[in-house]
Short mmCIF file of C-alpha atoms in Angstrom, two decimals:
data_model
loop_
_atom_site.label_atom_id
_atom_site.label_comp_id
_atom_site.label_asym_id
_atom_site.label_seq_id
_atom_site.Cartn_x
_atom_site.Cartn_y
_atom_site.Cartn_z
CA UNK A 947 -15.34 -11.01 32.11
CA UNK A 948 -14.93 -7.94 30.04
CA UNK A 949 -10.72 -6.87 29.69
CA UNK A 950 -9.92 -3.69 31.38
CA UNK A 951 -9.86 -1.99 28.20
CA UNK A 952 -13.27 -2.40 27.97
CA UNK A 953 -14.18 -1.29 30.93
CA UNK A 954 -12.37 1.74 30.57
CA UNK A 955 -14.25 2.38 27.51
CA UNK A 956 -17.49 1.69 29.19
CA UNK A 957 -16.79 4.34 31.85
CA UNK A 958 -15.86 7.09 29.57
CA UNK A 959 -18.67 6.22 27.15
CA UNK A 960 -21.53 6.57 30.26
CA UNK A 961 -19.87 9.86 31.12
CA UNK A 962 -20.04 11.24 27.46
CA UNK A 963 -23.37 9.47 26.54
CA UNK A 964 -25.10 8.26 30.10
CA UNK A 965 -25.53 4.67 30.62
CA UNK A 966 -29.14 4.04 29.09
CA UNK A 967 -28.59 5.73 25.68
CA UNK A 968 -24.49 3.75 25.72
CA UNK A 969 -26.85 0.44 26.59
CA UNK A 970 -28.70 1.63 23.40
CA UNK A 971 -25.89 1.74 21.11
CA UNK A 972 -24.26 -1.15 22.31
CA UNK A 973 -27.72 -3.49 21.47
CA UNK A 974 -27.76 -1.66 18.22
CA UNK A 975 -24.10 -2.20 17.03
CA UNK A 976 -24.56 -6.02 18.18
CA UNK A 977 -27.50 -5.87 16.21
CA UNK A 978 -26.04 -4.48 12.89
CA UNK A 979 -24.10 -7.31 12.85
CA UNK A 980 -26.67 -9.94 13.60
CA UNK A 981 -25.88 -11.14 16.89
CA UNK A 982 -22.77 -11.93 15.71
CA UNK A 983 -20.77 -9.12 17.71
CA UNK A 984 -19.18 -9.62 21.39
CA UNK A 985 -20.86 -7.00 23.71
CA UNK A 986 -16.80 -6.19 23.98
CA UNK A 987 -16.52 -5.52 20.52
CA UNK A 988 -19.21 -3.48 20.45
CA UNK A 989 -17.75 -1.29 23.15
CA UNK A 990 -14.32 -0.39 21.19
CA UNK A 991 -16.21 0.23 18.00
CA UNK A 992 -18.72 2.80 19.69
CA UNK A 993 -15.19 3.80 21.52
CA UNK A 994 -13.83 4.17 17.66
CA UNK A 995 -16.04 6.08 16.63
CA UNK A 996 -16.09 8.96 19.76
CA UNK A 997 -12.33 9.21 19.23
CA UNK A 998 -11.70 7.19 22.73
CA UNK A 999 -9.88 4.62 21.02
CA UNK A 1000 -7.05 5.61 19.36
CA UNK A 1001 -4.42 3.35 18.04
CA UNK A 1002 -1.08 2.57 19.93
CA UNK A 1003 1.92 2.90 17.89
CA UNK A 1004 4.40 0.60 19.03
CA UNK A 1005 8.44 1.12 18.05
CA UNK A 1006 9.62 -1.68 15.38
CA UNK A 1007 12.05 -3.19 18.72
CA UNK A 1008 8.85 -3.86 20.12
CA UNK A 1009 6.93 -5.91 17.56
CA UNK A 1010 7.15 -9.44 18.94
CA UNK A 1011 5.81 -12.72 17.29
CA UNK A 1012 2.61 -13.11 18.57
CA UNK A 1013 1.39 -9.58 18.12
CA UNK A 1014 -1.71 -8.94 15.93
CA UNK A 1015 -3.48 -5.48 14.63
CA UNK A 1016 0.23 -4.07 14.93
CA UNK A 1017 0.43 -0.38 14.51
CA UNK A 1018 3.66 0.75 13.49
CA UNK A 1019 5.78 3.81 11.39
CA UNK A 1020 9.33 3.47 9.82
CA UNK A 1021 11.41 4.52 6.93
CA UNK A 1022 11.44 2.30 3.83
CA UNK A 1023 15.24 1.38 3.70
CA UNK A 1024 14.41 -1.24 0.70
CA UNK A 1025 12.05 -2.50 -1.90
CA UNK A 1026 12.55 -6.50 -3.24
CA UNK A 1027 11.04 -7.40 -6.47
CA UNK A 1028 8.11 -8.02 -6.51
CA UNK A 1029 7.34 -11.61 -6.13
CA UNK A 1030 3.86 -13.90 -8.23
CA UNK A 1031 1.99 -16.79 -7.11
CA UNK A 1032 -1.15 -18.33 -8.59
CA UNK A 1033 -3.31 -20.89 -6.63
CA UNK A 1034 -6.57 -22.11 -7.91
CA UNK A 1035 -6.19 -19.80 -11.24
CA UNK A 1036 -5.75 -16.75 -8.68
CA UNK A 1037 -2.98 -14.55 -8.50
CA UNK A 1038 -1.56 -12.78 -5.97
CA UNK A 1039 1.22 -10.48 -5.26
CA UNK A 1040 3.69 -9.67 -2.62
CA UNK A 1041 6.68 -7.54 -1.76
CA UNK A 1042 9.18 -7.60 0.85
CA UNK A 1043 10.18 -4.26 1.78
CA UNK A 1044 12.90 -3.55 5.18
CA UNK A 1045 11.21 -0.55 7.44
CA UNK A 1046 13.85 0.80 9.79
CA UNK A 1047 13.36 2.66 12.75
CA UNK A 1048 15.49 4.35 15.32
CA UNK A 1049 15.01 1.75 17.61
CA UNK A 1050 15.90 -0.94 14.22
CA UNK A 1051 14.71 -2.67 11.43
CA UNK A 1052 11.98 -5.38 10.08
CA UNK A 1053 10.70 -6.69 6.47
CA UNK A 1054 7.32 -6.15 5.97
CA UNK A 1055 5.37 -8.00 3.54
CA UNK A 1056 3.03 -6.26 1.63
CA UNK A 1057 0.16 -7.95 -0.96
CA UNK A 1058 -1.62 -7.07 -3.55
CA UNK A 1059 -3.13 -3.73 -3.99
CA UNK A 1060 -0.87 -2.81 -1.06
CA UNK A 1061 2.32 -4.69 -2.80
CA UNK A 1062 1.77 -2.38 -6.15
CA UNK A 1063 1.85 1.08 -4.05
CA UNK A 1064 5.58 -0.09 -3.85
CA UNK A 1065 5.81 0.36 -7.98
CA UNK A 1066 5.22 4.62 -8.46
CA UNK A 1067 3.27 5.56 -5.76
CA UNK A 1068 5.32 5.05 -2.52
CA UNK A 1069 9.40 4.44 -2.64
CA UNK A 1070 12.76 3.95 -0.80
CA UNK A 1071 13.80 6.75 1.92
CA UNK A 1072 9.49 7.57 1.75
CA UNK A 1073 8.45 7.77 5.82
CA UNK A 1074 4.80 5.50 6.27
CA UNK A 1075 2.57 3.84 8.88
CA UNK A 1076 1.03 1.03 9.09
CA UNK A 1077 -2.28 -0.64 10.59
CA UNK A 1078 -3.75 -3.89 11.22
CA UNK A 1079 -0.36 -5.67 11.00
CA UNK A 1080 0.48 -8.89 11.96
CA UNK A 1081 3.86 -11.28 13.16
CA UNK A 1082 4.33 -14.31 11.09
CA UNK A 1083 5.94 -17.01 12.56
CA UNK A 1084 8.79 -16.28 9.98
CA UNK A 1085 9.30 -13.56 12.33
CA UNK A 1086 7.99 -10.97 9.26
CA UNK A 1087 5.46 -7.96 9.80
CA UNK A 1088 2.86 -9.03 6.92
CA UNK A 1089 0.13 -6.31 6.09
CA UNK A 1090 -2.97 -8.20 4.28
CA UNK A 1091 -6.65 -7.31 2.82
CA UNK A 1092 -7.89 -5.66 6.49
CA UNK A 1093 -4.23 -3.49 6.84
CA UNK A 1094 -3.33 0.34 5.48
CA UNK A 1095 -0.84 1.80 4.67
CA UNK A 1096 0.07 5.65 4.70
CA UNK A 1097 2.70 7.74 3.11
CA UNK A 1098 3.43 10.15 6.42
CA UNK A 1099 6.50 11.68 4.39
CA UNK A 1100 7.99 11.47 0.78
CA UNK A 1101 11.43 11.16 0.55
CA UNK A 1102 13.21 14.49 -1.13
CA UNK A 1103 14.05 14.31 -4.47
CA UNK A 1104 17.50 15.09 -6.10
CA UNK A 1105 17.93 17.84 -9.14
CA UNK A 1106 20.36 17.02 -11.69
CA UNK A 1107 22.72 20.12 -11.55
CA UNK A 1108 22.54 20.22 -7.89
CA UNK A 1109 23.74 16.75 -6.76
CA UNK A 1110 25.93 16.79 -4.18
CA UNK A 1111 28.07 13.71 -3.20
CA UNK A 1112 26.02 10.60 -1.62
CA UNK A 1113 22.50 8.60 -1.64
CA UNK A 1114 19.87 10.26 -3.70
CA UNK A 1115 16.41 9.36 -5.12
CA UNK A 1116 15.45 11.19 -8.34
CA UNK A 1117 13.07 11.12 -11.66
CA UNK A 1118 13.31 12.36 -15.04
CA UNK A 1119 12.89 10.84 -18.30
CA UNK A 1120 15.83 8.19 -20.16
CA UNK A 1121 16.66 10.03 -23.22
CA UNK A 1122 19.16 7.70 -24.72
CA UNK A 1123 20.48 4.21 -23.49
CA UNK A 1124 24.22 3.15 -24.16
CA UNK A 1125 26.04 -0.10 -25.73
CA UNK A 1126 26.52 -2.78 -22.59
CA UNK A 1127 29.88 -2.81 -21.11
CA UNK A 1128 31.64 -6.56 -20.46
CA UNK A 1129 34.37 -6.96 -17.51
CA UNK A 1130 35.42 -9.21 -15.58
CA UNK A 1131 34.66 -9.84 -11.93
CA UNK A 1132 36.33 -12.83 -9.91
CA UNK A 1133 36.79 -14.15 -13.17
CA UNK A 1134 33.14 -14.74 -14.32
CA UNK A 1135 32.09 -12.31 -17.14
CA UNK A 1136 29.93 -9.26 -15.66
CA UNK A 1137 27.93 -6.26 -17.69
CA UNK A 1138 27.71 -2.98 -16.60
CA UNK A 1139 24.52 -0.74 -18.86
CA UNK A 1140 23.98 3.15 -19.01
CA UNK A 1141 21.72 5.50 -19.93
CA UNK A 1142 21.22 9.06 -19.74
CA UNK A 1143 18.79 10.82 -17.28
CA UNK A 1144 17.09 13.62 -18.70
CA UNK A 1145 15.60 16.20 -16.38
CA UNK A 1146 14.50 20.06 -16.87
CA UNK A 1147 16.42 20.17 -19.58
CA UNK A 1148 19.79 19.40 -17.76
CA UNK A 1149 21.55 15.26 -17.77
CA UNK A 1150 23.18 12.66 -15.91
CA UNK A 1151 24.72 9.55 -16.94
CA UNK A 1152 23.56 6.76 -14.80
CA UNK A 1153 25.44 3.73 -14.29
CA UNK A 1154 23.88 0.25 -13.51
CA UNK A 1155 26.02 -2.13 -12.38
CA UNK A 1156 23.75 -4.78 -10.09
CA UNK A 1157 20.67 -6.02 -12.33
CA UNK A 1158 21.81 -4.93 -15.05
CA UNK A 1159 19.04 -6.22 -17.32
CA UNK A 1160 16.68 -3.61 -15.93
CA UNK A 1161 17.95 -1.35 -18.39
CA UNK A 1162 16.99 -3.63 -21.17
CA UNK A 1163 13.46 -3.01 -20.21
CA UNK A 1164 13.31 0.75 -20.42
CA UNK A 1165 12.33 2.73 -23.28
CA UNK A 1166 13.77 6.03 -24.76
CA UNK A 1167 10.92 9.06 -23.12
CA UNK A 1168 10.01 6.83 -20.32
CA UNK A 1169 9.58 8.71 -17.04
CA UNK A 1170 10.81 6.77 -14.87
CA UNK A 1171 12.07 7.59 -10.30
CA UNK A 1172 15.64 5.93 -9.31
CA UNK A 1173 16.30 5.71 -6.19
CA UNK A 1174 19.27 4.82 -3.29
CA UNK A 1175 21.19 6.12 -6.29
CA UNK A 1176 24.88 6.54 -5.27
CA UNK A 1177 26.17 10.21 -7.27
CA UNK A 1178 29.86 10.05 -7.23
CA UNK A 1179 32.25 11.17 -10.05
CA UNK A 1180 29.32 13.19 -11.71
CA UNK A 1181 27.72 9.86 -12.47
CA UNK A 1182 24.62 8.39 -10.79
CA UNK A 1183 25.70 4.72 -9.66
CA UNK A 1184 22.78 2.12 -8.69
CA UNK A 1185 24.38 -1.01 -6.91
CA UNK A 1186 22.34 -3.91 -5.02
CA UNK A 1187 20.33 -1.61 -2.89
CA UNK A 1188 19.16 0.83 -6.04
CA UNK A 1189 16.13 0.21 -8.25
CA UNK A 1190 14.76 1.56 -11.11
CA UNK A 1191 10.74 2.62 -11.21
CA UNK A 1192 9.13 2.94 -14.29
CA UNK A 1193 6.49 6.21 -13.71
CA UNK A 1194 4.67 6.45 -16.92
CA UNK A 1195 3.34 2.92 -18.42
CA UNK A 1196 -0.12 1.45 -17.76
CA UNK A 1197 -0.48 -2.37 -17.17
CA UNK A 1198 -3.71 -3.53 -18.77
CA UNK A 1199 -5.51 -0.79 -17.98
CA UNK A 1200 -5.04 -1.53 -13.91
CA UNK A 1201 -4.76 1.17 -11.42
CA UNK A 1202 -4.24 1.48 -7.70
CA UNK A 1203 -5.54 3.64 -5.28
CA UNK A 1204 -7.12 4.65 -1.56
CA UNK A 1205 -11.06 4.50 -1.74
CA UNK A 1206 -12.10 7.57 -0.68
CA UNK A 1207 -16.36 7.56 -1.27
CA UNK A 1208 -18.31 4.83 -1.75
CA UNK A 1209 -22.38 5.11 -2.41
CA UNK A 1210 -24.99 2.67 -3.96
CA UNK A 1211 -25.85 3.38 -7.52
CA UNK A 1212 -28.79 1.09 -8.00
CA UNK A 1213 -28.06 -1.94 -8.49
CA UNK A 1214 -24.24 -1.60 -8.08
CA UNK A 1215 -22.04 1.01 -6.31
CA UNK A 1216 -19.87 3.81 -7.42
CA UNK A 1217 -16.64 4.35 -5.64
CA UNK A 1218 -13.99 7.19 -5.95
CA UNK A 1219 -10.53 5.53 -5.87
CA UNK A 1220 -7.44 7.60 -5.85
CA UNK A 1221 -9.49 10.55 -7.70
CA UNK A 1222 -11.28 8.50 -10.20
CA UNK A 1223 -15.00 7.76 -10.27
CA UNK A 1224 -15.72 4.13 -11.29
CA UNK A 1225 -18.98 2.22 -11.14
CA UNK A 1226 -19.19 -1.11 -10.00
CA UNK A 1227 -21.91 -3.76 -11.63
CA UNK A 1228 -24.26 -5.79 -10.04
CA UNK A 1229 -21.85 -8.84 -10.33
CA UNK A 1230 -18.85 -6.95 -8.98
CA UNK A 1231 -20.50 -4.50 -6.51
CA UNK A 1232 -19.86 -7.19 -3.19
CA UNK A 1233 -16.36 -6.91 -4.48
CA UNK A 1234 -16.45 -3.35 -3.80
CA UNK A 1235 -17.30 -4.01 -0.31
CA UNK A 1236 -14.74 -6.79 0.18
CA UNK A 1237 -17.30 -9.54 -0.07
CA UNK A 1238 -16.76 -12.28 -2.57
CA UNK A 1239 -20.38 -12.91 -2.54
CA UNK A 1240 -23.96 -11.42 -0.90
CA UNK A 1241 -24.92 -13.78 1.57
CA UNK A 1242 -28.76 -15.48 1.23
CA UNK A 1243 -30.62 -12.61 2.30
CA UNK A 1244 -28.93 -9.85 2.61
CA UNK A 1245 -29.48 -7.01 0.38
CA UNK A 1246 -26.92 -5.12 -1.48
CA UNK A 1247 -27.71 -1.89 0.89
CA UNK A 1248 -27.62 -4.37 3.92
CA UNK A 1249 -24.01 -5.10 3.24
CA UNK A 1250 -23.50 -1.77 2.45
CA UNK A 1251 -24.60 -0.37 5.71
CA UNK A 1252 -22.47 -3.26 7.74
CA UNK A 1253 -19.33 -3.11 5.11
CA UNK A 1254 -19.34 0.81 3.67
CA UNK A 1255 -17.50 2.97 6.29
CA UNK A 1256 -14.77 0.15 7.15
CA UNK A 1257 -13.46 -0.18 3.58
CA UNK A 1258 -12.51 4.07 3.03
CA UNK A 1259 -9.44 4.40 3.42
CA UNK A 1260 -8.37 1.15 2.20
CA UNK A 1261 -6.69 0.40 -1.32
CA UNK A 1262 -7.98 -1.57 -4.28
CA UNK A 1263 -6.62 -2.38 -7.55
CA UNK A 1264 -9.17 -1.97 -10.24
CA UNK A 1265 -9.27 -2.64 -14.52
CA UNK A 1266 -11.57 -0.32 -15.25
CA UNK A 1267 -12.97 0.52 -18.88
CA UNK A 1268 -14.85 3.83 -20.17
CA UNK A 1269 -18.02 3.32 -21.16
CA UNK A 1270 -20.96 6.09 -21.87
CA UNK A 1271 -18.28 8.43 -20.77
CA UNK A 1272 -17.75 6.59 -17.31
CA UNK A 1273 -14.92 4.65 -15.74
CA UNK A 1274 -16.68 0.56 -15.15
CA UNK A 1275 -14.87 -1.64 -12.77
CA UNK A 1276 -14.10 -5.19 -15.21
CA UNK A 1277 -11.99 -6.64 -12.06
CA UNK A 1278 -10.47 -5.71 -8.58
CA UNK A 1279 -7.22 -7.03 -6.48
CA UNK A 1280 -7.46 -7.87 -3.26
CA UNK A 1281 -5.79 -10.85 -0.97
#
């Protein structure tokens, strides 16, 4: 029996389309995916597609534990570090961030190409929503390989010069970094580091007092964003719920970014991810399309067809090296 979603679907699809040429579509779409498609399924895709279906955004109150395909908008309040794990010579990432809402608060989990958005592209205070989310039964909103994410609103960003009392996020670049300072704290030993904040020509002095070893791990000219930074007493003080994002350094040559084109090239496929063109081989073109592997026969522009439209908009980590004066995929991220 088809859910009364469906069938509202199926009446406004007749009156837009007419019943034979819906009937049409609907064999076709089940057909596309070799038989493998409910007639139901079918339905809210074509529905997808004429902008009948639209997604319901549900307050973060009102995510419960068995909810799946969650669609949901908050307010990063915090970022955790982010956390490794390696499992058959595979490894994967994660971070816990808390999204906060006016109705309250959940952590999220994010993975992956996802989890590294966290690390210069997306921040603390930032405004974002969510797809395809799911309840753990940790009670945790986890977004994995079939999720997005989307910056709706950056958090402002403080000028040096202009501070005024309170919370702030800001960049600029460390121009120099100061001797450690020992005290004590409930008698155990404690450090507190420094370094000055460079920005448009104007500085601060910012103050580290929870993790402080962070510091130790910056580099004179780095441009780097701090943010839930505490100005008070013309200094810029980062306690437990501050962090410091390094803005400038490349890891191995990996990148992250929203795919915004994909078309075959050949025997591969050449994608545009977060501006940049990059070709995918043979060997790693099913990647591309989220498939470890083409199936016995199906063709490259098979999968294509089935796989193409649903991964824009989703984001990949990529290594990519120039060759010939183009940008070649050598290995991707994904859950």
């Amino acid at each position: 029996m088809a859910s009364e979603k469906a069938e509202k679907y199926y009446a406004e699809l007749c009156a837009q389309l007419g019943k034979e040429k819906l009937e049409g579509e609907v064999q076709e779409k089940i057909g596309a995916y070799f038989g493998l498609l409910t007639r139901e399924a079918a339905l809210c895709l074509i529905a997808k597609k004429m902008g009948i279906a639209k997604e319901e955004q549900v307050v973060l109150s009102g995510i419960r534990q068995w909810m799946k395909r969650v669609c949901t908008a908050g307010r990063i309040a915090r970022v955790f570090p982010m956390q490794e794990y390696e499992k058959n010579g595979i490894v994967k990432k994660s971070v816990r961030v808390v999204l906060e809402d006016e109705s309250g608060q959940c952590t999220l989990v994010l993975w992956n190409a996802n989890a590294a958005r966290l690390f210069g592209e997306i921040g603390v205070g930032d405004a974002v929503r969510v797809w395809n989310a799911y309840m753990t039964r940790e009670g945790e909103l986890s977004l994995g390989a079939e999720g997005k994410m989307e910056r709706l609103k950056a958090a402002p960003l403080g000028k040096i010069g202009h501070l005024k009392e309170g919370v702030h996020n800001i960049e600029g670049v460390v121009k120099e970094i100061f001797l450690d300072y020992p005290y004590m704290k409930n008698g155990k030993e404690s450090r507190m580091c420094s370094f000055s904040l460079a920005q448009g020509g104007k500085e601060a002095r910012v103050v580290v007092w929870a993790n402080p070893q962070r510091v130790n791990e910056l580099e004179i000219g780095e441009q780097i964003r701090i943010e839930n930074a505490l100005y008070k007493n013309n200094e810029l003080q980062l306690g437990e719920f501050a962090r410091i994002v390094g803005l400038s350094r490349k890891e191995n040559g990996w990148s992250e970014g929203q795919v915004e084109k994909l078309e075959i090239l050949g025997e591969g496929i050449v994608a545009q991810i977060g501006g940049k063109e990059i070709v995918f081989g043979k060997e790693l073109a099913p990647a591309a399309l989220g498939l470890k592997f083409l199936p016995d026969g199906v063709s490259l522009a098979t999968a294509f067809r089935l796989k193409g439209k649903e991964e824009i908009g989703k984001i990949m980590g990529v290594r990519a090296q120039e060759e010939g004066g183009k940008l070649h995929a050598k290995a991707i991220e994904r859950k």
